[in-house]
XYZ file of N, CA and C in Angstrom:
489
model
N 0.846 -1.184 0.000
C 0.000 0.000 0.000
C 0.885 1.238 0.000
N 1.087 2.256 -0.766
C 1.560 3.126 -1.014
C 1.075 4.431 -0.136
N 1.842 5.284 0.794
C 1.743 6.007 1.372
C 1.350 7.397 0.502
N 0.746 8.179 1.155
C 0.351 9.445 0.559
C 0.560 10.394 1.287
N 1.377 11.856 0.945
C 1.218 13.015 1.793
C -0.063 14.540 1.912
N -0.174 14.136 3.055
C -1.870 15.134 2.538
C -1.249 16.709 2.502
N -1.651 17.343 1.649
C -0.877 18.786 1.380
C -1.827 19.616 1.776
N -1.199 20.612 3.104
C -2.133 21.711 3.599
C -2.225 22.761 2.411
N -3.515 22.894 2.298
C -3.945 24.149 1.911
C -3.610 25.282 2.359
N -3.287 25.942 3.474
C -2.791 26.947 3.825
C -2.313 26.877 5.395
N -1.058 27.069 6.011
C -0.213 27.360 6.923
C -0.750 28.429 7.649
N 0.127 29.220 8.075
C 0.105 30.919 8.681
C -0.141 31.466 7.830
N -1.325 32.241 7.656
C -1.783 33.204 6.373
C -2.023 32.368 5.507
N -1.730 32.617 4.416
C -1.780 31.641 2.969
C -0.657 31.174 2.103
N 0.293 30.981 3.194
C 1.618 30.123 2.268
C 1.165 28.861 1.817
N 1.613 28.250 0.907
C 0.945 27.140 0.220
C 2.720 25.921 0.668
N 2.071 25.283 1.453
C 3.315 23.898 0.622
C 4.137 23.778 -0.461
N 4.908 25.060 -0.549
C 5.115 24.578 -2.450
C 6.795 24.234 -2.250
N 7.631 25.094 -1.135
C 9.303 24.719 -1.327
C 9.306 23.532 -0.342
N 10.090 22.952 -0.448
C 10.731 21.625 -0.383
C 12.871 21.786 0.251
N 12.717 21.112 1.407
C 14.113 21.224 2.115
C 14.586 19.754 1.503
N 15.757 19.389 0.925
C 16.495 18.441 0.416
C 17.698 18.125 1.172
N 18.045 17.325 2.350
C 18.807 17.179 2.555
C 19.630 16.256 2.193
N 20.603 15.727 2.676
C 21.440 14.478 2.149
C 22.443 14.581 1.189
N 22.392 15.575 0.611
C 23.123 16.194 -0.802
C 24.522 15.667 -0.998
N 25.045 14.568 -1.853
C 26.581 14.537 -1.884
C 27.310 16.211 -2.735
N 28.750 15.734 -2.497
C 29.244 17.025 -2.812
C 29.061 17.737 -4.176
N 28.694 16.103 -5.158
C 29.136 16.697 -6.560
C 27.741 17.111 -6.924
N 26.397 17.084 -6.283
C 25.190 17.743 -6.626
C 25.388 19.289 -7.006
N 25.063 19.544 -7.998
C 24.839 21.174 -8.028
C 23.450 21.178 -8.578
N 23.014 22.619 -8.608
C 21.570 22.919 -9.034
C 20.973 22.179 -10.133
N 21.654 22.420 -11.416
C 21.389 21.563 -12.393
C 21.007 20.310 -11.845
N 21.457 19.365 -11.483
C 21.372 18.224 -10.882
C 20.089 17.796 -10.117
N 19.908 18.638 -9.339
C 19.251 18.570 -8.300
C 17.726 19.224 -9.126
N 17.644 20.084 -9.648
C 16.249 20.416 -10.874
C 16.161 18.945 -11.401
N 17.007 18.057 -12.243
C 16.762 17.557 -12.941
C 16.047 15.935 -12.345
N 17.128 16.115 -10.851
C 16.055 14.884 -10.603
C 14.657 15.201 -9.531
N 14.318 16.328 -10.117
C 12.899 17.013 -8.917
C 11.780 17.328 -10.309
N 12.108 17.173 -11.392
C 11.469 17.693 -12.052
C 10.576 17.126 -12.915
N 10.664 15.739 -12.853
C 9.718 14.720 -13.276
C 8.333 14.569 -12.226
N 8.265 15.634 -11.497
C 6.723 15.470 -10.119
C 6.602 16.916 -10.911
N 6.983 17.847 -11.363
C 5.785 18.658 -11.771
C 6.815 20.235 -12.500
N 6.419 21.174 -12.405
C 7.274 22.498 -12.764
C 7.705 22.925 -11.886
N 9.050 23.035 -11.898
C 9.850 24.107 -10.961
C 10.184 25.564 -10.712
N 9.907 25.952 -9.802
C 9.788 27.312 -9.990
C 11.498 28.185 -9.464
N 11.945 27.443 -8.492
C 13.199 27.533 -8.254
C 13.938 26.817 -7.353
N 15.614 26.534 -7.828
C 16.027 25.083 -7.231
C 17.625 26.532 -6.420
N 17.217 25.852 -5.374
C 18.762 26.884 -4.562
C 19.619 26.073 -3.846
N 20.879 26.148 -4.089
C 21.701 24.942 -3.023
C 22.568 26.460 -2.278
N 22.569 26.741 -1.014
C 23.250 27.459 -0.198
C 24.779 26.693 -0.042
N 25.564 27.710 -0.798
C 26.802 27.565 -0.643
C 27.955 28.256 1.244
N 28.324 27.481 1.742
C 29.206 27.542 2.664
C 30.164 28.298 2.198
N 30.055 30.053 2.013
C 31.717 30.870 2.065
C 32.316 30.664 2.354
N 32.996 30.130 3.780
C 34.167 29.499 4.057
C 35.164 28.456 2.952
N 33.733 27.626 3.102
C 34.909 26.195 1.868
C 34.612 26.220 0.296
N 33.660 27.059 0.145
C 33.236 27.170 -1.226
C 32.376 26.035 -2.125
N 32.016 24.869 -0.782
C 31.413 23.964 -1.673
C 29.877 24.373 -0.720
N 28.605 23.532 -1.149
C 27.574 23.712 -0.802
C 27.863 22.833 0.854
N 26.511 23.022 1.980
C 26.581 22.149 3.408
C 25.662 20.917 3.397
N 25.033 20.543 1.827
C 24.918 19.344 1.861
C 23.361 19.118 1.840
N 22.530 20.303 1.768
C 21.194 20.389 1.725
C 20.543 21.288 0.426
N 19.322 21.508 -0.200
C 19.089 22.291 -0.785
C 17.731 22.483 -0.836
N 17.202 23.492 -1.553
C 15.549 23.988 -1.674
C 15.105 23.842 -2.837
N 14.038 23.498 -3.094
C 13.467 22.920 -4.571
C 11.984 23.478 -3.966
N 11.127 24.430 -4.659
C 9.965 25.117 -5.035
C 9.444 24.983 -6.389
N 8.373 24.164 -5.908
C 7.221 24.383 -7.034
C 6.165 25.493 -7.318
N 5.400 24.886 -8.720
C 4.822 26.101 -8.714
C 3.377 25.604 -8.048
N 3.503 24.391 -8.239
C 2.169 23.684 -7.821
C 2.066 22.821 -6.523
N 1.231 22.974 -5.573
C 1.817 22.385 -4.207
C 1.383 20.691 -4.506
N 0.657 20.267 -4.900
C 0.468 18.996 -5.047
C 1.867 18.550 -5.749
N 2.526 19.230 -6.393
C 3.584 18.524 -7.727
C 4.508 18.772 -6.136
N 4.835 19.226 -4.971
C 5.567 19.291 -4.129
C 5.216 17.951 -3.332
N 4.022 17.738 -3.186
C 3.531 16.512 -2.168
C 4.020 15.202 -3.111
N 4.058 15.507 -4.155
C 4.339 14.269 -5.186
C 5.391 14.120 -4.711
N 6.726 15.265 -4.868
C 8.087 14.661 -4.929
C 8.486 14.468 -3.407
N 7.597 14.653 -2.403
C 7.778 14.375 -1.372
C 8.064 12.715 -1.409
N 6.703 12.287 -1.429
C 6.438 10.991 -1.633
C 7.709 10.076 -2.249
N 7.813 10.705 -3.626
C 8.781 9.810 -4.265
C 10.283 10.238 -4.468
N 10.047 11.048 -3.020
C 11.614 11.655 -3.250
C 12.670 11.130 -1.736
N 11.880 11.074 -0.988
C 12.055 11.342 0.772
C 12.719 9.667 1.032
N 13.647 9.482 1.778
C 14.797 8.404 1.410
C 14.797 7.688 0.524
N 14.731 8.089 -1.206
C 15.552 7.662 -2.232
C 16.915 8.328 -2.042
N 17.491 7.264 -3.102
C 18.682 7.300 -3.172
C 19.183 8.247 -4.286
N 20.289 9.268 -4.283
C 20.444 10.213 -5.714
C 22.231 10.031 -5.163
N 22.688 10.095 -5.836
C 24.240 9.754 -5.821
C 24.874 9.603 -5.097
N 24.014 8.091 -4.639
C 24.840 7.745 -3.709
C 24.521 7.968 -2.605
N 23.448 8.513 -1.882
C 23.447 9.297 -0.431
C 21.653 8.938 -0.692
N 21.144 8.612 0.906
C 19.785 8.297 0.788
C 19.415 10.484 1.067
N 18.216 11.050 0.514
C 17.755 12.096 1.096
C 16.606 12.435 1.622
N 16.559 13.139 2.842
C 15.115 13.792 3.507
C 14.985 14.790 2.614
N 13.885 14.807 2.339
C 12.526 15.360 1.583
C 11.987 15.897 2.540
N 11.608 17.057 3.280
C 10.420 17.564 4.012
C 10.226 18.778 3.067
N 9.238 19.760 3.599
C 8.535 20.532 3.440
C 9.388 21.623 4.100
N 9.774 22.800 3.216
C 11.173 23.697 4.010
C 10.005 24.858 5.259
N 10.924 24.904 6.474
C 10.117 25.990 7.452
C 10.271 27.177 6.641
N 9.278 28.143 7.196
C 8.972 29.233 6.599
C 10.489 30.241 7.184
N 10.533 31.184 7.049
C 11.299 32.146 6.852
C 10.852 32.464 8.549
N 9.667 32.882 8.535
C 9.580 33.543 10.126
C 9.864 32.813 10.915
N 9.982 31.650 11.022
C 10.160 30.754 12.323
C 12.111 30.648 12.125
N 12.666 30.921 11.702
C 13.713 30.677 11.327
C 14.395 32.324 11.521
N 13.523 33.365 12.180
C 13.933 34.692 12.494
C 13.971 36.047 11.644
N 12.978 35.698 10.867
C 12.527 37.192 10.090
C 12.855 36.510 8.828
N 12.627 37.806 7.822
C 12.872 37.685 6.486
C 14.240 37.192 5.960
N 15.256 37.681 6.503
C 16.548 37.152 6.028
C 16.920 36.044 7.426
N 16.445 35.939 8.147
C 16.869 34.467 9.327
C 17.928 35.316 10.170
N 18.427 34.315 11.136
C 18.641 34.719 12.065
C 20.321 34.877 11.903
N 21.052 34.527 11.385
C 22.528 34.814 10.384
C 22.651 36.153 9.974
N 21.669 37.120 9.691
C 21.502 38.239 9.637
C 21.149 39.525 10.091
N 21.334 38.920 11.725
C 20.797 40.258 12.606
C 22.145 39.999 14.035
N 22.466 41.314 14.040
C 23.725 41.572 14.486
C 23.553 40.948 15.639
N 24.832 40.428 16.343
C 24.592 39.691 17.676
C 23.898 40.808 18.469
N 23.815 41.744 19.121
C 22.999 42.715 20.161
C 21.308 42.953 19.374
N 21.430 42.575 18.797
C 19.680 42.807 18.392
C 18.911 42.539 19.182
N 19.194 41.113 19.738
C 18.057 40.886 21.232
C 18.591 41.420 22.831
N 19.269 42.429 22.618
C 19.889 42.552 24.003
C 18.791 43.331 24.354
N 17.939 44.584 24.325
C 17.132 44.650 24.956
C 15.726 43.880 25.287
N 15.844 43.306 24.478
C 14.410 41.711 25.080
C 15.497 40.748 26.417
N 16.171 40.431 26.051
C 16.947 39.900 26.943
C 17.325 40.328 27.881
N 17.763 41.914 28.369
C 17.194 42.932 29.362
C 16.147 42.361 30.139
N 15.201 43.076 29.496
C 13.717 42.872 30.176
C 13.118 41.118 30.552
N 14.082 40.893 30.432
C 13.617 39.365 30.706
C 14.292 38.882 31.849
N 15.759 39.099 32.090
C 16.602 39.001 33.066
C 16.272 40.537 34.172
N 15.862 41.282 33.592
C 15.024 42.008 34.593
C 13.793 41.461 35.915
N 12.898 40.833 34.597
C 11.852 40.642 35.150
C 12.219 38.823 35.681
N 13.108 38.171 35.782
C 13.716 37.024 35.965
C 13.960 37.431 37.625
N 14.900 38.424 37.864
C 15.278 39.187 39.458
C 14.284 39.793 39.839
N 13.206 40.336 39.167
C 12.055 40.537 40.224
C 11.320 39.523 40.885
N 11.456 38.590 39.979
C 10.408 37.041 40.303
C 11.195 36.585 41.367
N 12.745 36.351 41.508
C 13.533 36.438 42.530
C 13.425 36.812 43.562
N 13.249 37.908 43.482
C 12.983 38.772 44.825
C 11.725 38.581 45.563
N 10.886 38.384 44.239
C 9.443 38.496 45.140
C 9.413 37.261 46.031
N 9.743 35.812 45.193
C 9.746 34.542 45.990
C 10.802 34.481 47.108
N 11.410 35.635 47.456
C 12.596 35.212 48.464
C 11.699 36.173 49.532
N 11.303 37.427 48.924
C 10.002 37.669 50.120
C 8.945 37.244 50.607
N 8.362 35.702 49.793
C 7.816 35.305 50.111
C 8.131 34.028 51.015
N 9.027 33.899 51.114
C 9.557 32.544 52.017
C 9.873 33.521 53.247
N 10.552 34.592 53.228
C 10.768 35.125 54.670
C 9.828 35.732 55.423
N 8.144 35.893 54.676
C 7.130 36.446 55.251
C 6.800 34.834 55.652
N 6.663 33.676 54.875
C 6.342 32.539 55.284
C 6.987 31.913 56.546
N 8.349 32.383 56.857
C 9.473 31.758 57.692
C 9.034 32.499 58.812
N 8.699 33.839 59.104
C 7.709 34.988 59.822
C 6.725 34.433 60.592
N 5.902 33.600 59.790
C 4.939 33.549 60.235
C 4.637 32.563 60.763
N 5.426 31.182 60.510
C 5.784 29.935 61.136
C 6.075 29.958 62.353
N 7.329 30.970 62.494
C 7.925 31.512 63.655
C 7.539 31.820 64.584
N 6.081 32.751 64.317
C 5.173 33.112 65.082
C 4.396 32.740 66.082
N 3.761 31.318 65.095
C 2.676 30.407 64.958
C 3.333 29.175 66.046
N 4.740 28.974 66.125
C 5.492 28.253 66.697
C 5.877 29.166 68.361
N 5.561 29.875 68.332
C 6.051 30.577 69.589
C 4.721 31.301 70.339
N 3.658 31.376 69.380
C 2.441 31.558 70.168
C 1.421 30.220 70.372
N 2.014 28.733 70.146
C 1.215 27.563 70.334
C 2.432 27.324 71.440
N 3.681 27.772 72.013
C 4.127 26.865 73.280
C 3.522 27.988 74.303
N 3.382 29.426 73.936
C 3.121 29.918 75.532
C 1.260 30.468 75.442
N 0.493 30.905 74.287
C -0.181 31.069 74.976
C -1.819 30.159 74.469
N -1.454 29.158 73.728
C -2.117 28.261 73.492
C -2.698 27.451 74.109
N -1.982 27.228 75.846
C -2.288 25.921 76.568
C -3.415 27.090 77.343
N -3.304 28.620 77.893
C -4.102 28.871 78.874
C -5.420 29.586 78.184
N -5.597 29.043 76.809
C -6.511 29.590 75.910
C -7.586 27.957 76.271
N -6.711 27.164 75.951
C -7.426 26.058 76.110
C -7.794 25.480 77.347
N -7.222 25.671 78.561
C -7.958 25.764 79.681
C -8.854 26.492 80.655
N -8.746 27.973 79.670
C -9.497 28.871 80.322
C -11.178 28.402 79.435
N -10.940 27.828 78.165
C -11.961 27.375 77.361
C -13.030 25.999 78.511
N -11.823 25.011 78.740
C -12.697 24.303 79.003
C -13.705 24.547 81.356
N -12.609 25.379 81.543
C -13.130 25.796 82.986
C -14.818 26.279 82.733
């Protein structure tokens, strides 16, 4: 029995299922390559392999977008651990851009960008601090209390009760 992937109609807002994350990628894949074996499930709208600046070769994953989201659920199906040179590959459905930290991701926003959220968080982290450490010493207070008014004046409460 042949498995099927059910393709959402619409995500957050109305993004459609249509790009596709390729992992597994051996080295000698380039774009060409990688269109050509995605392109028998339907029309491609654009095939991207992110190259690693450092070493100049790609990190072994790539993005393949259709134009049609079903022709994406197709190559899911008949794409997701086959074998392409040599290397089995995951096939999923690529995360959107926002979950991955804005429009250009999170590689693109200077390390201090979250320092004032991170502020206010380690702010409000030492107030929560404080408050629960005042609350154990009003609790420790009152124990204290409760412990020193049941040895002395507890017993002549209870015998003046029952006289």
């Amino acid at each position: 029995m042949a498995s099927t992937t059910l393709v959402a109609v619409g995500g957050k807002g109305t993004n459609p299922k249509t790009t596709l994350y390729v992992g597994g990628l051996e080295e000698g894949v380039n774009e060409a390559a990688l269109h050509a074996a995605f392109l028998p499930f339907g029309e491609i709208k654009e095939v991207n392999i992110p190259i690693d600046h450092a070493t100049g070769t790609h990190r072994g994953f790539g993005f393949v977008e259709y134009e049609e989201k079903e022709d994406a659920a197709a190559a899911i199906d008949n794409m997701h651990n086959a074998e392409f040179y040599g290397r089995v590959l995951k096939v999923n459905y690529a995360q959107p851009m926002k979950i991955k930290g804005g429009d250009k991701g999170w590689s693109h926003l200077p390390v201090w960008a979250d320092t004032d959220r991170y502020i206010e968080e380690l702010a409000a982290e030492n107030e929560l601090d404080e408050y629960e450490k005042e609350q154990r010493k009003q609790q420790a207070k009152e124990a204290a209390a409760a412990a020193a008014g049941e040895g002395s004046g507890a017993a002549p409460a209870v015998d003046a009760a029952a006289s």
